[in-house]
């Protein structure tokens, strides 16, 4: 394979890397005045990178990087989530601390760099490129978490994320080193061959550590503790980003690793995944009940949803992986929608409000926002006819197909626990009397547009997209088998 | 097969109207809702008129494979036709009943009801397993909002309880449905109704479905959400809940549990009968001591729905037809009783029975209607209640005389609590000033009551109109479950030394039981 071919296959990452570096220079010279232009340029870059996903499929750089339908599907979701997180940021930072300093120009660039890392994660064909991609994403994410320097909560979130993220990276790296030590290779193909030859204690330990590191990155129980704190502390647009794109990347990376590299050890990792799945759905349901902060609530909601997505991975079949991908696609749309709704929560001076009780009576003051919020909540809870039901359906269907009936039965029963707090939010919005500190109606065209589009996508209209989604996710999942 | 997608249109009309109503003011929303429900009722009449009795089992079939794993497949048999008729008949009445009682957030209210109507029609018309599930579950959302926004003082608790209880009941059904669709390779309901699932799997599948339908019915001991939901819901909400939503449980048992798992159904007859008998006696006794009118009627609903399960699991024609008529009749009568409560609640704003008394003096017309529906609820011959309960008890007697014996006491208890309620509300001294000042029914209330009264009498005097479309479908069901029919105690005696005498005794005795 020639160098040129390899470069062609990695075109999406190249576009983003070069673009990000050029924009960094622009930001260096033009300063924060150019934030708006840089933001739009970044979105454009993400769009171009998305288009270049069509540039062919294959293995690049001697197996380090794979461009296939699976990677393309994940990257489309990642770029969409990243683009949305860039677009919703300016107004938040404009109003957030009251000083009206606005958004610094580094924000979209950091997101672009994170996207490069995430692209590497889902495309990795080797433990080394996987780890480098993961770190590139994480380093950008640590900075983003503490992006509001004047806010102590934001700084705290950044620090926590950094310390715990470093710990997770350490666990993952330790696992990788064990795997390397006992298989003699870091390439997925080689690992798959070695695991196919039989399990040994060393390989098993390596597998456990690698999966623990992955669980941390997707914030699955018992490695979820950082999630609520980081989600709460980080600025809301950043939280939107954390809850969507890196989740897709980490899940995509985990799925690829589990199926491509360790597919023959499925019996081993299946136990880990089943435990993580059920523990996440239960804890994500129970722990959210008493939350008063909407961002913490959504953090637990993301833990809950990751648990359901893992049920598809536990099935381990092509249908199961396709279900995970569909789940991620719908989850990203729901998450972005609900965080855009959270962004609308502001007091009279425009400062963000995060108390759930501030939503009381929202249906009176802002019926459109209230309806969108309710749609997202019911959808996250997986109540039909909203589209959030469909991915849940698919993961359970996949689990039932391989005979994991107890898992499916327990898993679906835990979804009722989660339903409680989702309908509690709806109750506060629709049933309660309006709160005294009413929120001011102010939303930009971008935010309203994004909210409407995502709400329509998860409304029953979404069901019409099932055939397309099924084809695409099926093709993506097929690339791994 | 018709080329005009009548069922889809019946689902679409309220949906479109709901979207429009959401964006108008209160007055327009009321009129839009009324017109849309009347249009749907007219379409329903067209549906009935074009339904070919004795024709194909499934009529008005539509199928569009829109959603990959499942299809937009609709179609009805006689049973579904009758339940759709019940839904579209009650909806305009609900809208009229809420005309003045609902003052706040009218557009949203009307939109929620219209949404509810499309979902109800969808449940009864769905011919795809997963489409059914989606319609079945989707009803939770509008009902949750109806109870929670426009309900009484304790509405939050009631709405949570309603939502979570029913959701928990039905999630396991979804897993069972997935397994069935994979096993049979199809999610088409008519196909599945003729698919023989392995007997050992049937038990679990039956229980998963039963959990859902028993909660929806509701059966004792999972009925406790119903009194709360009924008491807190606005009048029209109670009407829809009692009139149609409870019927989804019975419909589910009839459409899924019996034909798809005949062996398991037979195996669980003792369980179903046991729970039903407890419900008949226990909830009737509970109803007897209620001081809240709506709660009393709610408990009576649980008792009446037990007659449905008794009839269905009798495994014979009388029982199943009886169960169907009880479903239709209870849909009308319980709805009417809730409307009766609504009429006086709108005037005095209390459901406390003790606050009323002597209404027959100052509200004679109201008292007349209330009496008619009370009698229909008791099952007086000539009203719809009699036909259903009588048939279902005959069926029960044929299956098991002890079941029939205990169930019949439910009729006596039913008479007791309903007459006691009527005595306390309508008779006695008119000694309360505010009660005496209550005006009799106005035109709108006449418009609500009169059609239901007419249908109740029609069904009581000439039930053939309603049974005829369902007869062939009951026959199909019987043919399907015949192989699993558990031997009843009456039939056991038939094989004894004096078969002729035993055969003569059975119908007489059944007749005697039913007249109590």
PDB file of C-alpha atoms in Angstrom, chain A residues 124-388:
ATOM      1  CA  UNK A 124      -8.005   2.276  14.887  1.00  0.00           C
ATOM      2  CA  UNK A 125      -6.713  -1.083  13.757  1.00  0.00           C
ATOM      3  CA  UNK A 126      -3.996  -1.236  16.330  1.00  0.00           C
ATOM      4  CA  UNK A 127      -3.790  -0.649  20.058  1.00  0.00           C
ATOM      5  CA  UNK A 128      -1.243   2.108  19.558  1.00  0.00           C
ATOM      6  CA  UNK A 129      -3.274   4.223  17.166  1.00  0.00           C
ATOM      7  CA  UNK A 130      -6.273   3.593  19.403  1.00  0.00           C
ATOM      8  CA  UNK A 131      -4.460   4.897  22.430  1.00  0.00           C
ATOM      9  CA  UNK A 132      -3.026   7.920  20.656  1.00  0.00           C
ATOM     10  CA  UNK A 133      -6.457   8.796  19.306  1.00  0.00           C
ATOM     11  CA  UNK A 134      -7.957   8.410  22.741  1.00  0.00           C
ATOM     12  CA  UNK A 135      -5.398  10.689  24.329  1.00  0.00           C
ATOM     13  CA  UNK A 136      -5.734  13.325  21.628  1.00  0.00           C
ATOM     14  CA  UNK A 137      -9.452  13.389  22.303  1.00  0.00           C
ATOM     15  CA  UNK A 138      -9.025  13.378  26.064  1.00  0.00           C
ATOM     16  CA  UNK A 139      -6.478  16.181  26.212  1.00  0.00           C
ATOM     17  CA  UNK A 140      -8.734  18.428  24.189  1.00  0.00           C
ATOM     18  CA  UNK A 141     -11.648  17.404  26.390  1.00  0.00           C
ATOM     19  CA  UNK A 142      -9.837  18.265  29.656  1.00  0.00           C
ATOM     20  CA  UNK A 143      -9.232  21.771  28.421  1.00  0.00           C
ATOM     21  CA  UNK A 144     -12.793  22.106  27.218  1.00  0.00           C
ATOM     22  CA  UNK A 145     -14.190  21.008  30.587  1.00  0.00           C
ATOM     23  CA  UNK A 146     -12.441  23.873  32.325  1.00  0.00           C
ATOM     24  CA  UNK A 147     -13.059  26.318  29.531  1.00  0.00           C
ATOM     25  CA  UNK A 148     -14.822  28.852  31.735  1.00  0.00           C
ATOM     26  CA  UNK A 149     -11.756  29.866  33.654  1.00  0.00           C
ATOM     27  CA  UNK A 150     -13.570  32.279  35.926  1.00  0.00           C
ATOM     28  CA  UNK A 151     -15.979  29.607  37.134  1.00  0.00           C
ATOM     29  CA  UNK A 152     -14.621  27.422  39.904  1.00  0.00           C
ATOM     30  CA  UNK A 153     -17.047  24.610  39.081  1.00  0.00           C
ATOM     31  CA  UNK A 154     -15.703  24.484  35.560  1.00  0.00           C
ATOM     32  CA  UNK A 155     -12.116  24.350  36.787  1.00  0.00           C
ATOM     33  CA  UNK A 156     -13.074  21.621  39.218  1.00  0.00           C
ATOM     34  CA  UNK A 157     -14.720  19.659  36.437  1.00  0.00           C
ATOM     35  CA  UNK A 158     -11.616  19.945  34.301  1.00  0.00           C
ATOM     36  CA  UNK A 159      -9.360  18.800  37.110  1.00  0.00           C
ATOM     37  CA  UNK A 160     -11.601  15.870  38.041  1.00  0.00           C
ATOM     38  CA  UNK A 161     -11.911  14.839  34.463  1.00  0.00           C
ATOM     39  CA  UNK A 162      -8.172  15.024  34.041  1.00  0.00           C
ATOM     40  CA  UNK A 163      -7.280  13.041  37.142  1.00  0.00           C
ATOM     41  CA  UNK A 164      -9.875  10.356  36.631  1.00  0.00           C
ATOM     42  CA  UNK A 165      -9.339  10.281  32.881  1.00  0.00           C
ATOM     43  CA  UNK A 166      -5.609   9.797  33.420  1.00  0.00           C
ATOM     44  CA  UNK A 167      -6.380   6.962  35.797  1.00  0.00           C
ATOM     45  CA  UNK A 168      -8.606   5.355  33.181  1.00  0.00           C
ATOM     46  CA  UNK A 169      -5.967   5.797  30.512  1.00  0.00           C
ATOM     47  CA  UNK A 170      -3.527   4.148  32.863  1.00  0.00           C
ATOM     48  CA  UNK A 171      -5.830   1.184  33.380  1.00  0.00           C
ATOM     49  CA  UNK A 172      -6.383   0.879  29.657  1.00  0.00           C
ATOM     50  CA  UNK A 173      -2.687   1.174  28.926  1.00  0.00           C
ATOM     51  CA  UNK A 174      -1.899  -1.426  31.540  1.00  0.00           C
ATOM     52  CA  UNK A 175      -4.402  -3.725  29.880  1.00  0.00           C
ATOM     53  CA  UNK A 176      -2.902  -3.035  26.498  1.00  0.00           C
ATOM     54  CA  UNK A 177       0.567  -3.842  27.817  1.00  0.00           C
ATOM     55  CA  UNK A 178      -0.683  -7.133  29.235  1.00  0.00           C
ATOM     56  CA  UNK A 179      -2.352  -7.971  25.957  1.00  0.00           C
ATOM     57  CA  UNK A 180       0.822  -7.077  24.116  1.00  0.00           C
ATOM     58  CA  UNK A 181       2.902  -9.107  26.517  1.00  0.00           C
ATOM     59  CA  UNK A 182       0.860 -12.243  26.131  1.00  0.00           C
ATOM     60  CA  UNK A 183      -0.006 -11.993  22.455  1.00  0.00           C
ATOM     61  CA  UNK A 184       3.167 -10.386  21.189  1.00  0.00           C
ATOM     62  CA  UNK A 185       1.397  -7.843  19.016  1.00  0.00           C
ATOM     63  CA  UNK A 186      -0.611  -4.684  19.201  1.00  0.00           C
ATOM     64  CA  UNK A 187      -2.483  -5.061  15.935  1.00  0.00           C
ATOM     65  CA  UNK A 188      -6.131  -6.095  16.166  1.00  0.00           C
ATOM     66  CA  UNK A 189      -5.653  -8.813  13.607  1.00  0.00           C
ATOM     67  CA  UNK A 190      -2.753 -10.304  15.525  1.00  0.00           C
ATOM     68  CA  UNK A 191      -4.574 -10.080  18.841  1.00  0.00           C
ATOM     69  CA  UNK A 192      -7.596 -11.771  17.320  1.00  0.00           C
ATOM     70  CA  UNK A 193      -5.370 -14.600  16.113  1.00  0.00           C
ATOM     71  CA  UNK A 194      -3.723 -14.985  19.518  1.00  0.00           C
ATOM     72  CA  UNK A 195      -7.047 -14.962  21.386  1.00  0.00           C
ATOM     73  CA  UNK A 196      -8.387 -17.488  18.909  1.00  0.00           C
ATOM     74  CA  UNK A 197      -5.684 -19.893  19.992  1.00  0.00           C
ATOM     75  CA  UNK A 198      -7.070 -20.130  23.474  1.00  0.00           C
ATOM     76  CA  UNK A 199      -7.372 -18.166  26.664  1.00  0.00           C
ATOM     77  CA  UNK A 200      -4.644 -17.819  29.248  1.00  0.00           C
ATOM     78  CA  UNK A 201      -4.598 -16.028  32.572  1.00  0.00           C
ATOM     79  CA  UNK A 202      -2.495 -13.206  31.163  1.00  0.00           C
ATOM     80  CA  UNK A 203      -4.736 -12.655  28.162  1.00  0.00           C
ATOM     81  CA  UNK A 204      -7.760 -12.706  30.436  1.00  0.00           C
ATOM     82  CA  UNK A 205      -6.261 -10.087  32.730  1.00  0.00           C
ATOM     83  CA  UNK A 206      -5.386  -7.967  29.744  1.00  0.00           C
ATOM     84  CA  UNK A 207      -8.942  -8.226  28.478  1.00  0.00           C
ATOM     85  CA  UNK A 208     -10.411  -7.267  31.833  1.00  0.00           C
ATOM     86  CA  UNK A 209      -8.208  -4.205  32.163  1.00  0.00           C
ATOM     87  CA  UNK A 210      -8.873  -3.092  28.623  1.00  0.00           C
ATOM     88  CA  UNK A 211     -12.601  -3.377  29.131  1.00  0.00           C
ATOM     89  CA  UNK A 212     -12.384  -1.527  32.426  1.00  0.00           C
ATOM     90  CA  UNK A 213     -10.658   1.325  30.666  1.00  0.00           C
ATOM     91  CA  UNK A 214     -13.339   1.310  27.998  1.00  0.00           C
ATOM     92  CA  UNK A 215     -16.103   1.253  30.585  1.00  0.00           C
ATOM     93  CA  UNK A 216     -14.569   4.374  32.044  1.00  0.00           C
ATOM     94  CA  UNK A 217     -14.625   6.147  28.719  1.00  0.00           C
ATOM     95  CA  UNK A 218     -18.262   5.303  28.001  1.00  0.00           C
ATOM     96  CA  UNK A 219     -19.053   6.009  31.683  1.00  0.00           C
ATOM     97  CA  UNK A 220     -20.562   2.632  32.384  1.00  0.00           C
ATOM     98  CA  UNK A 221     -21.030   1.519  35.982  1.00  0.00           C
ATOM     99  CA  UNK A 222     -18.833   0.902  38.007  1.00  0.00           C
ATOM    100  CA  UNK A 223     -16.570   3.453  36.298  1.00  0.00           C
ATOM    101  CA  UNK A 224     -19.155   6.178  36.015  1.00  0.00           C
ATOM    102  CA  UNK A 225     -18.372   8.378  39.027  1.00  0.00           C
ATOM    103  CA  UNK A 226     -16.809  11.203  37.116  1.00  0.00           C
ATOM    104  CA  UNK A 227     -19.786  11.713  34.847  1.00  0.00           C
ATOM    105  CA  UNK A 228     -22.238  13.687  37.012  1.00  0.00           C
ATOM    106  CA  UNK A 229     -19.549  15.985  38.398  1.00  0.00           C
ATOM    107  CA  UNK A 230     -17.986  16.704  35.031  1.00  0.00           C
ATOM    108  CA  UNK A 231     -21.331  17.186  33.319  1.00  0.00           C
ATOM    109  CA  UNK A 232     -22.486  19.537  36.003  1.00  0.00           C
ATOM    110  CA  UNK A 233     -19.326  21.614  36.171  1.00  0.00           C
ATOM    111  CA  UNK A 234     -18.497  21.915  32.498  1.00  0.00           C
ATOM    112  CA  UNK A 235     -20.119  24.735  30.525  1.00  0.00           C
ATOM    113  CA  UNK A 236     -23.381  23.470  29.008  1.00  0.00           C
ATOM    114  CA  UNK A 237     -22.215  23.429  25.350  1.00  0.00           C
ATOM    115  CA  UNK A 238     -19.190  21.416  26.454  1.00  0.00           C
ATOM    116  CA  UNK A 239     -21.444  19.061  28.372  1.00  0.00           C
ATOM    117  CA  UNK A 240     -23.494  18.659  25.231  1.00  0.00           C
ATOM    118  CA  UNK A 241     -20.322  17.685  23.455  1.00  0.00           C
ATOM    119  CA  UNK A 242     -19.202  15.274  26.192  1.00  0.00           C
ATOM    120  CA  UNK A 243     -22.559  13.588  26.328  1.00  0.00           C
ATOM    121  CA  UNK A 244     -22.692  12.986  22.602  1.00  0.00           C
ATOM    122  CA  UNK A 245     -19.526  12.742  20.484  1.00  0.00           C
ATOM    123  CA  UNK A 246     -17.007  11.062  22.851  1.00  0.00           C
ATOM    124  CA  UNK A 247     -19.721   8.594  23.864  1.00  0.00           C
ATOM    125  CA  UNK A 248     -20.066   7.552  20.242  1.00  0.00           C
ATOM    126  CA  UNK A 249     -16.301   7.378  19.803  1.00  0.00           C
ATOM    127  CA  UNK A 250     -15.684   5.374  22.953  1.00  0.00           C
ATOM    128  CA  UNK A 251     -18.545   3.028  22.217  1.00  0.00           C
ATOM    129  CA  UNK A 252     -17.387   2.615  18.628  1.00  0.00           C
ATOM    130  CA  UNK A 253     -13.867   1.913  19.780  1.00  0.00           C
ATOM    131  CA  UNK A 254     -15.097  -0.584  22.339  1.00  0.00           C
ATOM    132  CA  UNK A 255     -17.285  -2.359  19.832  1.00  0.00           C
ATOM    133  CA  UNK A 256     -14.483  -2.608  17.311  1.00  0.00           C
ATOM    134  CA  UNK A 257     -12.051  -3.865  19.905  1.00  0.00           C
ATOM    135  CA  UNK A 258     -14.515  -6.385  21.287  1.00  0.00           C
ATOM    136  CA  UNK A 259     -15.537  -7.757  17.917  1.00  0.00           C
ATOM    137  CA  UNK A 260     -12.423  -7.399  15.790  1.00  0.00           C
ATOM    138  CA  UNK A 261      -9.652  -7.994  18.275  1.00  0.00           C
ATOM    139  CA  UNK A 262     -11.273 -10.083  20.957  1.00  0.00           C
ATOM    140  CA  UNK A 263     -14.182 -11.620  19.094  1.00  0.00           C
ATOM    141  CA  UNK A 264     -13.057 -15.127  19.926  1.00  0.00           C
ATOM    142  CA  UNK A 265     -13.039 -14.295  23.634  1.00  0.00           C
ATOM    143  CA  UNK A 266     -16.664 -13.204  23.474  1.00  0.00           C
ATOM    144  CA  UNK A 267     -17.641 -15.535  26.295  1.00  0.00           C
ATOM    145  CA  UNK A 268     -15.257 -13.685  28.572  1.00  0.00           C
ATOM    146  CA  UNK A 269     -16.105 -10.111  27.748  1.00  0.00           C
ATOM    147  CA  UNK A 270     -19.781 -10.842  27.466  1.00  0.00           C
ATOM    148  CA  UNK A 271     -19.937 -11.290  31.241  1.00  0.00           C
ATOM    149  CA  UNK A 272     -18.245  -7.950  31.784  1.00  0.00           C
ATOM    150  CA  UNK A 273     -20.529  -6.223  29.319  1.00  0.00           C
ATOM    151  CA  UNK A 274     -23.682  -7.763  30.775  1.00  0.00           C
ATOM    152  CA  UNK A 275     -22.738  -6.682  34.271  1.00  0.00           C
ATOM    153  CA  UNK A 276     -21.836  -3.174  33.138  1.00  0.00           C
ATOM    154  CA  UNK A 277     -25.051  -2.928  31.128  1.00  0.00           C
ATOM    155  CA  UNK A 278     -27.394  -3.930  33.919  1.00  0.00           C
ATOM    156  CA  UNK A 279     -25.514  -2.024  36.591  1.00  0.00           C
ATOM    157  CA  UNK A 280     -25.623   1.098  34.391  1.00  0.00           C
ATOM    158  CA  UNK A 281     -29.317   0.878  33.679  1.00  0.00           C
ATOM    159  CA  UNK A 282     -30.126   0.334  37.338  1.00  0.00           C
ATOM    160  CA  UNK A 283     -27.800   2.954  38.754  1.00  0.00           C
ATOM    161  CA  UNK A 284     -28.570   5.399  35.982  1.00  0.00           C
ATOM    162  CA  UNK A 285     -32.203   4.993  36.915  1.00  0.00           C
ATOM    163  CA  UNK A 286     -32.032   4.985  40.688  1.00  0.00           C
ATOM    164  CA  UNK A 287     -29.377   7.616  41.284  1.00  0.00           C
ATOM    165  CA  UNK A 288     -31.089  10.147  39.053  1.00  0.00           C
ATOM    166  CA  UNK A 289     -34.286  10.179  41.051  1.00  0.00           C
ATOM    167  CA  UNK A 290     -33.155  12.664  43.675  1.00  0.00           C
ATOM    168  CA  UNK A 291     -31.176  14.991  41.451  1.00  0.00           C
ATOM    169  CA  UNK A 292     -32.139  18.627  41.483  1.00  0.00           C
ATOM    170  CA  UNK A 293     -29.712  19.781  38.828  1.00  0.00           C
ATOM    171  CA  UNK A 294     -30.828  19.151  35.275  1.00  0.00           C
ATOM    172  CA  UNK A 295     -27.300  18.554  34.025  1.00  0.00           C
ATOM    173  CA  UNK A 296     -26.624  15.954  36.695  1.00  0.00           C
ATOM    174  CA  UNK A 297     -29.917  14.350  35.811  1.00  0.00           C
ATOM    175  CA  UNK A 298     -28.918  14.154  32.182  1.00  0.00           C
ATOM    176  CA  UNK A 299     -25.558  12.730  33.250  1.00  0.00           C
ATOM    177  CA  UNK A 300     -27.320   9.850  34.949  1.00  0.00           C
ATOM    178  CA  UNK A 301     -29.574   9.595  31.944  1.00  0.00           C
ATOM    179  CA  UNK A 302     -26.500   9.121  29.769  1.00  0.00           C
ATOM    180  CA  UNK A 303     -25.223   6.385  32.096  1.00  0.00           C
ATOM    181  CA  UNK A 304     -28.618   4.752  31.829  1.00  0.00           C
ATOM    182  CA  UNK A 305     -28.616   4.953  28.047  1.00  0.00           C
ATOM    183  CA  UNK A 306     -25.092   3.621  27.745  1.00  0.00           C
ATOM    184  CA  UNK A 307     -26.291   0.626  29.727  1.00  0.00           C
ATOM    185  CA  UNK A 308     -28.991  -0.067  27.169  1.00  0.00           C
ATOM    186  CA  UNK A 309     -26.585   0.340  24.285  1.00  0.00           C
ATOM    187  CA  UNK A 310     -24.240  -2.173  25.937  1.00  0.00           C
ATOM    188  CA  UNK A 311     -27.028  -4.747  25.878  1.00  0.00           C
ATOM    189  CA  UNK A 312     -26.680  -4.716  22.098  1.00  0.00           C
ATOM    190  CA  UNK A 313     -22.943  -5.314  22.435  1.00  0.00           C
ATOM    191  CA  UNK A 314     -23.599  -8.127  24.900  1.00  0.00           C
ATOM    192  CA  UNK A 315     -25.561  -9.871  22.178  1.00  0.00           C
ATOM    193  CA  UNK A 316     -22.382  -9.746  20.133  1.00  0.00           C
ATOM    194  CA  UNK A 317     -24.055 -10.443  16.811  1.00  0.00           C
ATOM    195  CA  UNK A 318     -24.150  -8.346  13.676  1.00  0.00           C
ATOM    196  CA  UNK A 319     -27.709  -7.354  14.552  1.00  0.00           C
ATOM    197  CA  UNK A 320     -26.579  -6.451  18.037  1.00  0.00           C
ATOM    198  CA  UNK A 321     -23.822  -4.173  16.757  1.00  0.00           C
ATOM    199  CA  UNK A 322     -26.201  -2.599  14.247  1.00  0.00           C
ATOM    200  CA  UNK A 323     -28.560  -2.004  17.166  1.00  0.00           C
ATOM    201  CA  UNK A 324     -25.773  -0.322  19.144  1.00  0.00           C
ATOM    202  CA  UNK A 325     -25.050   1.964  16.210  1.00  0.00           C
ATOM    203  CA  UNK A 326     -28.713   2.829  15.769  1.00  0.00           C
ATOM    204  CA  UNK A 327     -28.893   3.421  19.480  1.00  0.00           C
ATOM    205  CA  UNK A 328     -25.965   5.826  19.317  1.00  0.00           C
ATOM    206  CA  UNK A 329     -27.453   7.677  16.371  1.00  0.00           C
ATOM    207  CA  UNK A 330     -30.784   8.246  18.094  1.00  0.00           C
ATOM    208  CA  UNK A 331     -29.114   8.905  21.423  1.00  0.00           C
ATOM    209  CA  UNK A 332     -26.945  11.647  19.946  1.00  0.00           C
ATOM    210  CA  UNK A 333     -29.979  13.371  18.482  1.00  0.00           C
ATOM    211  CA  UNK A 334     -31.944  13.113  21.743  1.00  0.00           C
ATOM    212  CA  UNK A 335     -29.013  14.296  23.837  1.00  0.00           C
ATOM    213  CA  UNK A 336     -28.261  17.301  21.688  1.00  0.00           C
ATOM    214  CA  UNK A 337     -31.940  18.182  21.673  1.00  0.00           C
ATOM    215  CA  UNK A 338     -32.278  17.993  25.419  1.00  0.00           C
ATOM    216  CA  UNK A 339     -29.140  19.990  26.056  1.00  0.00           C
ATOM    217  CA  UNK A 340     -30.300  22.689  23.661  1.00  0.00           C
ATOM    218  CA  UNK A 341     -33.438  22.797  25.785  1.00  0.00           C
ATOM    219  CA  UNK A 342     -31.282  23.107  28.908  1.00  0.00           C
ATOM    220  CA  UNK A 343     -29.450  25.998  27.247  1.00  0.00           C
ATOM    221  CA  UNK A 344     -32.725  27.900  27.086  1.00  0.00           C
ATOM    222  CA  UNK A 345     -32.993  27.864  30.857  1.00  0.00           C
ATOM    223  CA  UNK A 346     -31.907  31.354  31.863  1.00  0.00           C
ATOM    224  CA  UNK A 347     -32.860  33.848  34.513  1.00  0.00           C
ATOM    225  CA  UNK A 348     -33.745  37.465  33.913  1.00  0.00           C
ATOM    226  CA  UNK A 349     -30.108  38.509  33.492  1.00  0.00           C
ATOM    227  CA  UNK A 350     -29.469  35.705  31.072  1.00  0.00           C
ATOM    228  CA  UNK A 351     -27.421  33.623  33.463  1.00  0.00           C
ATOM    229  CA  UNK A 352     -27.916  29.898  33.081  1.00  0.00           C
ATOM    230  CA  UNK A 353     -30.286  28.189  35.487  1.00  0.00           C
ATOM    231  CA  UNK A 354     -29.750  24.530  36.181  1.00  0.00           C
ATOM    232  CA  UNK A 355     -32.312  23.794  38.851  1.00  0.00           C
ATOM    233  CA  UNK A 356     -34.987  21.426  37.690  1.00  0.00           C
ATOM    234  CA  UNK A 357     -37.537  23.266  39.804  1.00  0.00           C
ATOM    235  CA  UNK A 358     -36.993  26.346  37.634  1.00  0.00           C
ATOM    236  CA  UNK A 359     -38.753  24.443  34.878  1.00  0.00           C
ATOM    237  CA  UNK A 360     -42.028  24.553  36.795  1.00  0.00           C
ATOM    238  CA  UNK A 361     -44.866  25.782  34.674  1.00  0.00           C
ATOM    239  CA  UNK A 362     -42.712  26.069  31.586  1.00  0.00           C
ATOM    240  CA  UNK A 363     -45.610  24.785  29.527  1.00  0.00           C
ATOM    241  CA  UNK A 364     -47.453  28.023  30.321  1.00  0.00           C
ATOM    242  CA  UNK A 365     -44.684  30.488  29.587  1.00  0.00           C
ATOM    243  CA  UNK A 366     -43.021  28.733  26.656  1.00  0.00           C
ATOM    244  CA  UNK A 367     -45.233  25.998  25.239  1.00  0.00           C
ATOM    245  CA  UNK A 368     -42.931  25.211  22.325  1.00  0.00           C
ATOM    246  CA  UNK A 369     -39.866  24.682  24.488  1.00  0.00           C
ATOM    247  CA  UNK A 370     -41.937  22.703  26.990  1.00  0.00           C
ATOM    248  CA  UNK A 371     -43.268  20.423  24.274  1.00  0.00           C
ATOM    249  CA  UNK A 372     -39.770  19.826  22.913  1.00  0.00           C
ATOM    250  CA  UNK A 373     -38.474  19.104  26.399  1.00  0.00           C
ATOM    251  CA  UNK A 374     -41.301  16.628  27.020  1.00  0.00           C
ATOM    252  CA  UNK A 375     -40.655  14.937  23.698  1.00  0.00           C
ATOM    253  CA  UNK A 376     -36.992  14.439  24.582  1.00  0.00           C
ATOM    254  CA  UNK A 377     -37.779  13.175  28.045  1.00  0.00           C
ATOM    255  CA  UNK A 378     -40.364  10.633  26.881  1.00  0.00           C
ATOM    256  CA  UNK A 379     -38.025   9.675  24.079  1.00  0.00           C
ATOM    257  CA  UNK A 380     -35.072   9.146  26.405  1.00  0.00           C
ATOM    258  CA  UNK A 381     -37.343   7.045  28.576  1.00  0.00           C
ATOM    259  CA  UNK A 382     -38.080   4.964  25.491  1.00  0.00           C
ATOM    260  CA  UNK A 383     -41.838   5.347  25.543  1.00  0.00           C
ATOM    261  CA  UNK A 384     -43.424   4.681  22.149  1.00  0.00           C
ATOM    262  CA  UNK A 385     -44.480   6.292  19.845  1.00  0.00           C
ATOM    263  CA  UNK A 386     -41.417   8.486  20.263  1.00  0.00           C
ATOM    264  CA  UNK A 387     -38.389   7.382  18.369  1.00  0.00           C
ATOM    265  CA  UNK A 388     -36.306   6.727  21.470  1.00  0.00           C
TER     266      UNK A 388
END
